């Protein structure tokens, strides 16, 4: 086992004001994610510049860890008599260097990376940067604290040992037994840059051979053992049986993810930190706890590059893979969209699957009780290959869900089918928007918005114009398409498609309406109360108060939304997945967490870092 040791460092930072992020005229309430900007300008050995795979994995680690953090770090912008210098170790030689008047954007850390020859058993060597400044007292304070009361830094440096047998894969497929996993080491060293084992805040919480941060102790179940030099966790510290990232050593042939314990340490240093680890690492149980006994699966996720759909159980807000999976279309590795519903009325969740654009659009429905086909792969629309979207709900109030189908690259027509006799029987269809010329596609959701016992149908435009329409399930049960509430535009002027979901979040007898942007828009989620909508049936939702508005996913890859009663309590949770294929984030929210701006919802990557086109949820 080779050490991951690092040099000590300094500084103090980060407590933030909540930024405004507008969805119409209302402000969101979650702090922005941190951008970890990787700089290769000192990579004189060509370790990164001649190796795109190394760059990709370095960026993967930086993006995932940065997305699990949030703060309002002030920009460092020198001008006039306000000057400063960033000091750090040259990541290719280890010699001290200085960069005068480095510009650092708000909520951004700059990390210089390179590779040289390390000694003493080290394969990675990271530290947070130093600095000196001159100018006004406010300016000097900004460079030192960046407007924060916790640990703060402008960034730092990481040197990797260029002589190791590195594995540069974004997943563990292909990781050899004699190779060191570069992703694991990169995560660990970034933790050093962020202050673990290197900051005054860390050392102030270390004594008696242990770390005494409140958050870390809560995860571990007591003081966390440290190395003799207080540079990180003692060798062998685990969370739910998984090695913690800030363990000082790693064996070849293994991947070590960022765990809830590592994230808790950053919280104790002053960062607003979630976790970017795999689900098995996100529980808040003591370090010796095993994976809990899993309840039945309640969440299905697609996006894996091997064409599988994986089922997950939820325990204490964390996703746990329980060994169940589908391969709906063997040999197909493109997008798989899906919905979950009880199509047989037997009380067991069934699943309907369809393909994305680019191949003949087929639908199949799987019996959740037997695993067999309720509907075998069926091409409903001949050679149409524009992709489909699905939803499920008991629209005719007969105790069985119906399947709602819409086209991704087609006119705004909604089709409602009964699953019966081994096939799909069309019940009704209608034009959702009075625009037969429109071929930008639509997305659909179903749920009882007005509390009358019939699942209503919600339709959103998939591109070009962001419009939402709602249709009465009671009317559709009789073959009549009657608008439930007026058509509205959540983000006027936006040409980005919208995602929709419906679920019982408030537990008040009315399902609620959830709206988000698709890829190309911000990861903002808005929730309207079904009760409020029903009490104001002639008022567009855009003119009514929101029940919640928050940032669920970073960047401009949108946020895909679904709801599920993950605990069997009769109340739904909101599930959000990113549309970013290289940052496939999934988060779960209670209604209270949504109202609190998303606070308390963990970050997880249950399908790994890379997906076909982000995550789809049912």
XYZ file of C-alpha atoms in Angstrom:
618
model
C 0.000 0.000 0.000
C 1.381 3.391 -0.964
C 0.888 6.535 1.070
C -1.064 9.578 0.009
C 0.740 12.092 2.198
C 0.585 15.845 1.812
C 2.165 19.027 3.076
C 0.401 21.187 5.610
C -1.136 24.510 4.659
C -3.182 27.401 5.954
C -5.949 29.960 5.638
C -9.590 30.552 6.540
C -12.881 30.776 4.581
C -16.465 30.400 3.631
C -19.803 31.382 4.857
C -22.168 32.652 2.252
C -25.204 34.709 1.419
C -27.799 32.862 -0.605
C -27.735 34.077 -4.219
C -30.742 35.023 -6.275
C -31.508 32.610 -9.085
C -34.644 33.537 -10.929
C -37.325 31.318 -12.358
C -39.769 34.014 -13.436
C -39.649 36.558 -10.596
C -38.995 34.390 -7.534
C -35.577 33.756 -6.056
C -33.983 30.386 -5.408
C -32.397 29.638 -2.069
C -29.406 27.361 -2.514
C -25.735 28.283 -2.530
C -23.844 27.797 -5.801
C -21.586 24.819 -6.347
C -17.830 25.317 -6.311
C -15.917 25.200 -9.593
C -12.537 23.505 -9.204
C -10.548 24.873 -12.141
C -7.673 22.579 -13.124
C -4.583 24.390 -14.438
C -1.967 22.432 -16.436
C 0.465 25.310 -17.051
C 3.147 23.732 -14.809
C 2.776 20.244 -16.298
C 6.254 20.319 -17.832
C 6.557 16.519 -17.936
C 3.501 16.210 -20.212
C 1.813 13.848 -17.754
C -1.529 15.541 -18.447
C -0.975 17.545 -21.607
C 0.053 14.419 -23.524
C -2.612 12.234 -21.928
C -6.255 13.254 -22.539
C -7.450 10.318 -20.401
C -5.581 11.693 -17.380
C -7.127 15.114 -17.969
C -10.609 13.598 -18.247
C -10.349 11.715 -14.953
C -8.781 14.696 -13.181
C -11.690 16.838 -14.341
C -14.163 14.120 -13.351
C -12.867 14.130 -9.779
C -12.769 17.940 -9.634
C -16.290 18.310 -11.011
C -17.843 15.728 -8.730
C -16.175 17.045 -5.605
C -16.858 20.663 -6.540
C -20.519 19.892 -7.171
C -20.815 18.415 -3.684
C -19.695 21.739 -2.171
C -21.469 25.066 -2.016
C -20.459 28.490 -0.769
C -20.298 32.133 -1.778
C -16.566 32.685 -2.270
C -15.658 36.224 -3.275
C -13.741 36.744 -6.507
C -10.089 37.786 -6.226
C -9.674 40.569 -8.797
C -6.551 42.708 -8.300
C -6.552 46.308 -9.521
C -4.653 49.509 -8.847
C -2.901 49.370 -5.492
C -4.710 46.173 -4.476
C -2.262 43.433 -5.405
C -1.479 39.921 -4.298
C 0.585 36.833 -5.106
C -0.447 33.182 -4.998
C 2.291 30.878 -3.715
C 2.337 27.122 -4.171
C 4.573 24.191 -4.999
C 5.422 23.603 -8.642
C 3.472 20.354 -9.265
C 6.219 18.955 -11.492
C 9.282 19.783 -9.364
C 8.057 20.503 -5.829
C 9.849 23.868 -5.797
C 8.041 26.913 -4.438
C 6.658 29.284 -7.078
C 4.626 32.476 -7.036
C 2.100 33.926 -9.482
C 1.492 37.661 -9.187
C -2.047 39.051 -9.371
C -3.789 35.808 -10.275
C -7.454 36.419 -11.128
C -9.751 33.927 -9.395
C -13.458 33.972 -10.248
C -16.165 33.879 -7.597
C -16.977 30.409 -6.227
C -13.896 29.058 -7.985
C -10.715 27.346 -6.812
C -7.633 27.102 -9.040
C -5.623 23.897 -8.667
C -2.290 23.517 -10.460
C -1.512 19.897 -11.344
C 1.475 18.070 -12.765
C 3.694 15.058 -12.175
C 7.238 14.404 -11.051
C 9.185 11.817 -9.096
C 7.896 11.464 -5.539
C 9.745 9.671 -2.759
C 8.884 8.161 0.606
C 6.135 5.923 -0.744
C 3.969 8.840 -1.888
C 2.016 8.601 -5.128
C 0.200 11.921 -4.733
C 1.100 15.131 -2.933
C -1.499 17.909 -2.574
C -1.734 21.101 -0.568
C -3.748 24.286 -0.350
C -2.020 27.431 -1.563
C -0.429 30.306 0.298
C -0.588 34.002 -0.486
C 0.598 37.514 0.272
C -1.351 40.706 -0.377
C -1.014 44.486 -0.222
C -3.652 47.196 -0.453
C -6.730 48.214 1.493
C -7.743 46.238 4.555
C -10.917 45.067 2.788
C -8.850 43.817 -0.142
C -6.380 41.949 2.056
C -9.277 40.409 3.975
C -10.888 39.291 0.699
C -7.725 37.535 -0.469
C -7.344 35.815 2.901
C -10.938 34.821 3.665
C -12.872 35.248 0.389
C -15.782 36.473 2.503
C -15.992 33.325 4.616
C -15.702 32.465 8.286
C -14.503 28.889 7.757
C -11.540 27.497 5.874
C -10.760 29.478 2.739
C -8.304 29.192 -0.095
C -7.787 30.421 -3.627
C -6.762 26.857 -4.581
C -3.511 24.934 -4.425
C -1.407 22.302 -6.147
C -1.200 18.534 -6.606
C 1.855 16.600 -7.744
C 1.399 12.997 -8.890
C 4.159 10.413 -9.172
C 4.755 9.980 -12.894
C 6.498 6.622 -12.372
C 3.459 4.688 -11.116
C 1.348 2.220 -13.074
C -1.750 4.417 -13.265
C -5.252 3.484 -14.360
C -7.005 6.412 -16.069
C -10.520 4.997 -16.428
C -13.643 6.922 -15.447
C -15.200 3.658 -14.265
C -13.520 0.612 -12.720
C -14.045 -1.506 -15.827
C -10.496 -2.383 -16.878
C -8.787 -1.544 -13.566
C -5.907 -4.005 -13.250
C -4.776 -5.607 -9.999
C -1.372 -3.881 -10.193
C -2.644 -0.439 -11.214
C -3.301 2.550 -8.983
C -6.664 4.160 -9.639
C -5.951 7.756 -10.610
C -9.502 8.924 -9.842
C -9.224 7.727 -6.226
C -5.899 9.475 -5.679
C -7.134 12.680 -7.339
C -10.149 12.810 -4.994
C -7.915 12.287 -1.966
C -5.467 15.028 -2.940
C -8.273 17.465 -3.726
C -9.454 16.838 -0.165
C -6.036 18.103 0.968
C -6.412 21.248 -1.123
C -9.778 21.808 0.579
C -8.164 21.767 4.019
C -8.317 18.182 5.302
C -5.057 17.573 7.129
C -3.639 20.890 5.906
C -5.575 23.762 7.515
C -5.588 25.535 10.851
C -9.276 24.662 11.171
C -8.406 20.972 10.836
C -5.655 21.076 13.433
C -7.844 23.023 15.874
C -10.276 20.071 15.867
C -7.548 17.427 16.220
C -6.291 16.182 19.568
C -5.569 12.949 21.395
C -5.012 11.086 18.131
C -8.520 11.837 16.833
C -10.570 14.372 14.898
C -13.399 15.935 16.917
C -15.480 17.773 14.330
C -19.181 17.577 15.194
C -20.304 16.429 11.741
C -17.562 13.819 11.375
C -18.256 12.417 14.843
C -21.957 12.152 13.984
C -21.150 10.061 10.901
C -18.483 7.916 12.534
C -20.208 7.507 15.875
C -17.498 9.255 17.916
C -14.024 10.787 17.547
C -12.432 9.717 14.266
C -8.950 8.137 14.540
C -6.209 10.118 12.769
C -2.644 9.531 11.659
C 0.105 10.355 14.134
C 0.778 13.616 12.259
C -2.927 14.564 12.084
C -2.750 14.556 8.283
C -6.024 12.660 7.791
C -7.872 9.557 8.909
C -5.885 6.704 10.368
C -5.294 3.803 8.024
C -8.276 1.444 8.012
C -11.042 3.950 8.852
C -14.209 2.864 7.053
C -17.815 3.969 6.564
C -20.356 1.174 6.117
C -17.421 -1.118 5.458
C -16.050 1.134 2.688
C -12.603 2.707 2.952
C -12.733 6.472 3.449
C -11.132 8.631 0.776
C -8.926 10.463 3.280
C -7.322 7.206 4.471
C -3.551 7.754 3.993
C -3.015 4.680 1.814
C -4.535 2.858 -1.122
C -3.917 -0.604 -2.503
C -3.535 -1.201 -6.242
C -6.542 -2.541 -8.099
C -9.201 -0.701 -6.084
C -11.322 2.438 -6.308
C -11.942 4.465 -3.162
C -14.886 6.847 -3.368
C -15.578 10.035 -1.436
C -17.633 9.034 1.589
C -20.059 10.689 3.974
C -17.244 10.850 6.543
C -14.961 12.776 4.168
C -17.827 15.137 3.315
C -18.570 15.638 7.019
C -14.957 16.662 7.619
C -15.327 19.424 5.030
C -18.523 20.552 6.750
C -16.574 20.831 10.006
C -14.001 23.011 8.222
C -16.718 25.428 7.092
C -17.706 24.129 3.667
C -21.362 23.450 2.875
C -20.707 19.875 1.838
C -22.788 16.988 0.505
C -21.240 13.760 -0.738
C -20.237 12.698 -4.239
C -19.747 9.082 -3.318
C -21.546 5.942 -4.308
C -24.751 5.241 -2.341
C -23.157 2.684 -0.050
C -20.862 5.418 1.230
C -23.489 8.033 2.041
C -25.161 6.645 5.135
C -24.706 8.503 8.385
C -24.242 5.309 10.372
C -21.114 4.579 12.419
C -18.041 3.421 10.546
C -18.421 -0.209 11.492
C -22.051 -0.440 10.407
C -22.953 -2.739 7.542
C -25.330 -1.955 4.691
C -28.856 -1.989 6.165
C -31.433 -4.619 5.323
C -33.020 -3.222 2.190
C -36.747 -2.652 1.704
C -38.311 -3.298 -1.719
C -36.964 -1.109 -4.537
C -38.814 2.144 -5.152
C -36.583 3.991 -7.640
C -35.498 2.946 -11.137
C -32.625 4.718 -12.895
C -31.535 4.438 -16.517
C -28.585 5.938 -18.337
C -25.943 3.243 -17.912
C -23.831 2.774 -21.008
C -24.548 -0.973 -21.042
C -28.292 -0.577 -21.633
C -29.467 -1.638 -18.173
C -32.074 -0.112 -15.891
C -31.121 -0.483 -12.231
C -33.516 -0.603 -9.275
C -32.689 1.040 -5.959
C -34.066 0.975 -2.446
C -33.980 4.086 -0.277
C -32.820 4.105 3.345
C -32.485 7.376 5.276
C -32.381 9.417 2.092
C -29.657 7.308 0.432
C -29.988 5.084 -2.641
C -28.895 1.466 -2.316
C -28.627 -0.855 -5.302
C -30.374 -4.071 -4.355
C -29.211 -6.337 -7.164
C -32.309 -6.006 -9.359
C -31.989 -4.695 -12.904
C -33.635 -4.882 -16.323
C -32.163 -4.999 -19.802
C -35.267 -3.909 -21.716
C -33.751 -3.938 -25.203
C -30.768 -6.333 -25.396
C -27.992 -4.953 -27.584
C -29.341 -1.397 -27.417
C -27.150 1.062 -25.491
C -28.886 4.368 -26.219
C -31.277 6.386 -24.069
C -33.956 4.450 -22.205
C -36.934 6.422 -20.886
C -39.416 4.803 -18.538
C -42.301 5.136 -16.152
C -43.524 3.115 -13.187
C -47.145 2.256 -12.431
C -49.514 -0.506 -11.422
C -50.879 -1.549 -14.810
C -52.487 -4.780 -13.544
C -54.087 -3.530 -10.333
C -52.293 -6.138 -8.203
C -50.581 -3.594 -5.942
C -47.101 -4.291 -7.371
C -45.179 -1.688 -9.365
C -44.776 -2.488 -13.063
C -42.396 -0.745 -15.478
C -42.811 0.573 -19.018
C -39.736 1.300 -21.147
C -39.124 3.060 -24.442
C -36.194 4.165 -26.579
C -34.753 7.594 -27.274
C -34.353 9.202 -30.677
C -32.235 7.582 -33.376
C -33.717 4.085 -33.460
C -37.181 2.690 -34.155
C -39.314 3.744 -31.192
C -40.579 0.715 -29.304
C -42.401 0.273 -25.996
C -42.407 -2.687 -23.660
C -44.089 -3.200 -20.292
C -42.734 -5.546 -17.608
C -44.857 -7.175 -14.896
C -43.323 -6.213 -11.555
C -44.626 -9.371 -9.895
C -43.422 -11.973 -12.405
C -40.733 -10.165 -14.402
C -42.447 -11.261 -17.616
C -43.888 -9.156 -20.403
C -47.209 -7.418 -19.980
C -46.457 -5.949 -23.398
C -43.538 -7.286 -25.475
C -41.395 -4.797 -27.454
C -43.887 -3.072 -29.734
C -43.358 -0.450 -32.449
C -46.633 1.452 -32.150
C -45.810 3.972 -34.844
C -44.156 1.987 -37.611
C -40.695 3.261 -38.496
C -40.924 6.410 -36.368
C -37.518 6.925 -34.710
C -37.914 10.311 -33.055
C -38.072 9.013 -29.487
C -40.953 8.779 -27.005
C -41.787 9.867 -23.457
C -44.014 7.927 -21.054
C -46.105 8.508 -17.947
C -48.495 6.384 -15.893
C -51.602 7.170 -13.866
C -55.084 5.898 -13.070
C -56.823 8.298 -15.415
C -60.148 6.449 -15.616
C -60.258 5.649 -11.873
C -60.569 1.879 -12.396
C -57.812 0.783 -10.007
C -55.246 0.255 -12.776
C -52.833 2.766 -14.244
C -52.984 3.706 -17.897
C -49.921 4.413 -20.052
C -49.532 7.941 -21.422
C -47.359 8.292 -24.546
C -45.932 11.376 -26.289
C -43.386 11.971 -29.063
C -40.014 13.670 -28.642
C -39.835 14.935 -32.237
C -43.478 14.958 -33.237
C -46.651 17.076 -33.096
C -48.093 17.697 -29.592
C -50.381 14.664 -29.558
C -50.976 12.720 -26.328
C -52.085 9.077 -26.513
C -53.520 7.139 -23.562
C -53.433 3.334 -23.585
C -54.843 0.568 -21.441
C -52.398 -2.280 -20.806
C -54.472 -5.389 -21.489
C -54.371 -8.781 -23.190
C -50.654 -8.624 -23.902
C -50.828 -5.327 -25.750
C -51.667 -1.629 -25.659
C -55.276 -0.633 -26.340
C -55.780 3.016 -27.279
C -58.349 4.689 -24.997
C -58.154 8.277 -26.216
C -55.838 10.798 -27.849
C -55.796 14.577 -28.104
C -53.813 17.591 -29.302
C -52.258 19.085 -26.155
C -51.523 22.509 -27.639
C -53.465 24.288 -30.348
C -50.438 24.236 -32.620
C -50.559 21.319 -35.086
C -47.577 22.880 -36.895
C -45.408 22.393 -33.805
C -43.148 19.327 -34.086
C -40.732 20.025 -31.241
C -42.159 17.245 -29.105
C -43.776 17.084 -25.686
C -43.225 15.398 -22.323
C -45.946 14.055 -20.051
C -46.740 13.320 -16.407
C -49.849 12.106 -14.597
C -51.283 12.582 -11.111
C -54.337 13.803 -9.235
C -53.804 17.565 -9.091
C -57.361 18.477 -8.070
C -57.990 15.654 -5.592
C -61.000 14.129 -7.377
C -59.576 10.594 -7.566
C -58.738 10.740 -11.293
C -55.143 11.118 -12.471
C -54.843 14.301 -14.507
C -52.369 14.643 -17.391
C -49.679 17.339 -17.497
C -47.981 18.155 -20.801
C -44.845 20.250 -21.359
C -43.134 21.305 -24.562
C -39.838 19.512 -25.194
C -38.215 22.404 -27.094
C -38.659 25.810 -28.748
C -41.104 27.283 -26.225
C -41.597 26.473 -22.546
C -45.321 25.845 -22.117
C -47.285 23.702 -19.645
C -50.832 22.395 -20.156
C -52.977 20.355 -17.754
C -55.933 18.133 -18.617
C -58.679 16.749 -16.391
C -58.447 13.012 -15.840
C -62.183 12.815 -15.120
C -62.906 14.307 -18.545
C -60.314 12.146 -20.315
C -61.931 9.063 -18.758
C -64.939 9.938 -20.925
C -62.856 10.696 -24.011
C -62.982 14.486 -23.609
C -59.822 16.637 -23.502
C -60.693 19.468 -21.111
C -58.071 21.826 -19.730
C -57.885 21.653 -15.942
C -55.973 24.934 -15.496
C -54.920 27.573 -18.041
C -51.812 26.975 -20.154
C -48.855 28.821 -18.640
C -45.217 29.650 -19.367
C -42.934 29.126 -16.331
C -39.932 30.838 -17.945
C -41.151 33.278 -20.614
C -38.738 33.665 -23.497
C -36.876 30.423 -22.825
C -36.502 28.029 -25.749
C -35.325 25.184 -23.506
C -37.611 22.191 -23.085
C -39.333 21.531 -19.773
C -39.615 18.390 -17.657
C -42.694 17.709 -15.534
C -43.710 15.411 -12.708
C -46.695 15.103 -10.382
C -46.631 13.713 -6.853
C -48.114 13.772 -3.374
C -45.418 15.879 -1.730
C -47.525 17.886 0.733
C -49.865 15.046 1.782
C -52.918 17.312 1.772
C -55.208 15.407 -0.604
C -53.858 17.069 -3.757
C -50.886 16.032 -5.860
C -48.359 18.766 -6.601
C -46.887 19.940 -9.911
C -43.106 19.873 -10.396
C -41.422 21.650 -13.326
C -37.754 21.815 -14.336
C -35.575 22.596 -17.336
C -34.166 19.932 -19.628
C -30.509 19.933 -20.761
C -29.467 23.420 -21.828
C -31.208 25.110 -18.916
C -30.256 25.557 -15.263
C -30.868 22.792 -12.730
C -33.736 24.719 -11.141
C -36.834 22.934 -9.827
C -40.150 24.708 -9.188
C -43.086 23.210 -7.279
C -46.683 24.410 -7.375
C -49.175 23.175 -4.786
C -52.008 21.202 -6.358
C -54.293 22.577 -3.678
C -53.438 26.184 -4.549
C -53.874 25.477 -8.266
C -57.265 23.878 -7.619
C -58.416 26.794 -5.468
C -57.556 29.160 -8.333
C -58.628 27.159 -11.404
C -58.850 30.160 -13.739
C -55.484 31.681 -12.849
C -52.327 30.606 -14.718
C -49.876 28.907 -12.379
C -47.220 31.479 -13.287
C -49.342 34.065 -11.459
C -49.687 31.960 -8.305
C -47.152 31.577 -5.482
C -44.695 28.713 -5.684
C -44.559 26.093 -2.952
C -40.802 25.725 -3.495
C -38.051 26.884 -5.837
C -34.459 25.721 -5.584
C -31.338 24.639 -7.444
C -31.205 20.845 -7.523
C -28.328 20.301 -9.960
C -25.379 22.511 -10.927
C -24.612 23.959 -14.338
C -26.835 24.057 -17.402
C -27.591 20.380 -17.863
C -31.118 20.714 -16.558
C -32.846 18.581 -13.958
C -35.023 15.554 -14.680
C -37.749 15.040 -12.115
C -39.873 12.195 -10.795
C -41.716 11.351 -7.585
C -42.077 8.116 -5.642
C -43.297 6.946 -2.255
C -39.839 5.642 -1.396
C -40.656 4.729 2.224
C -44.156 3.304 1.761
C -45.571 6.072 3.949
C -48.155 7.337 1.483
C -46.129 10.522 0.901
C -43.958 11.001 -2.170
C -40.360 12.179 -2.273
C -38.977 14.222 -5.155
C -36.148 12.580 -7.111
C -33.946 14.709 -9.362
C -31.347 13.548 -11.869
C -28.926 15.611 -13.929
C -29.004 15.574 -17.717
C -25.206 15.867 -17.855
C -23.708 12.633 -19.275
C -20.384 13.285 -17.519
C -21.806 14.347 -14.156
C -24.776 12.084 -13.548
C -25.987 13.414 -10.228
C -29.067 12.075 -8.405
C -30.660 13.714 -5.352
C -33.718 12.925 -3.209
C -35.785 15.617 -1.484
C -38.548 15.653 1.058
C -41.011 18.499 0.614
C -39.455 20.214 3.635
C -35.999 19.987 2.046
C -37.361 21.429 -1.187
C -38.886 24.339 0.721
C -35.547 24.873 2.484
C -33.758 25.364 -0.824
C -32.559 21.762 -1.079
C -30.595 21.838 2.173
C -29.906 18.409 3.651
C -30.243 16.472 0.395
C -27.150 14.385 -0.351
C -25.383 14.287 -3.713
C -24.881 10.811 -5.160
C -23.768 9.219 -8.417
C -25.410 5.775 -8.295
C -24.802 5.046 -11.992
C -21.189 6.203 -11.888
C -19.764 9.338 -13.414
C -20.585 8.696 -17.078
C -23.966 7.916 -18.631
C -25.459 7.862 -22.113
C -27.216 11.216 -21.729
C -27.712 11.848 -18.044
C -30.129 10.029 -15.754
C -33.774 9.118 -16.354
C -35.901 8.254 -13.328
C -39.041 6.275 -12.583
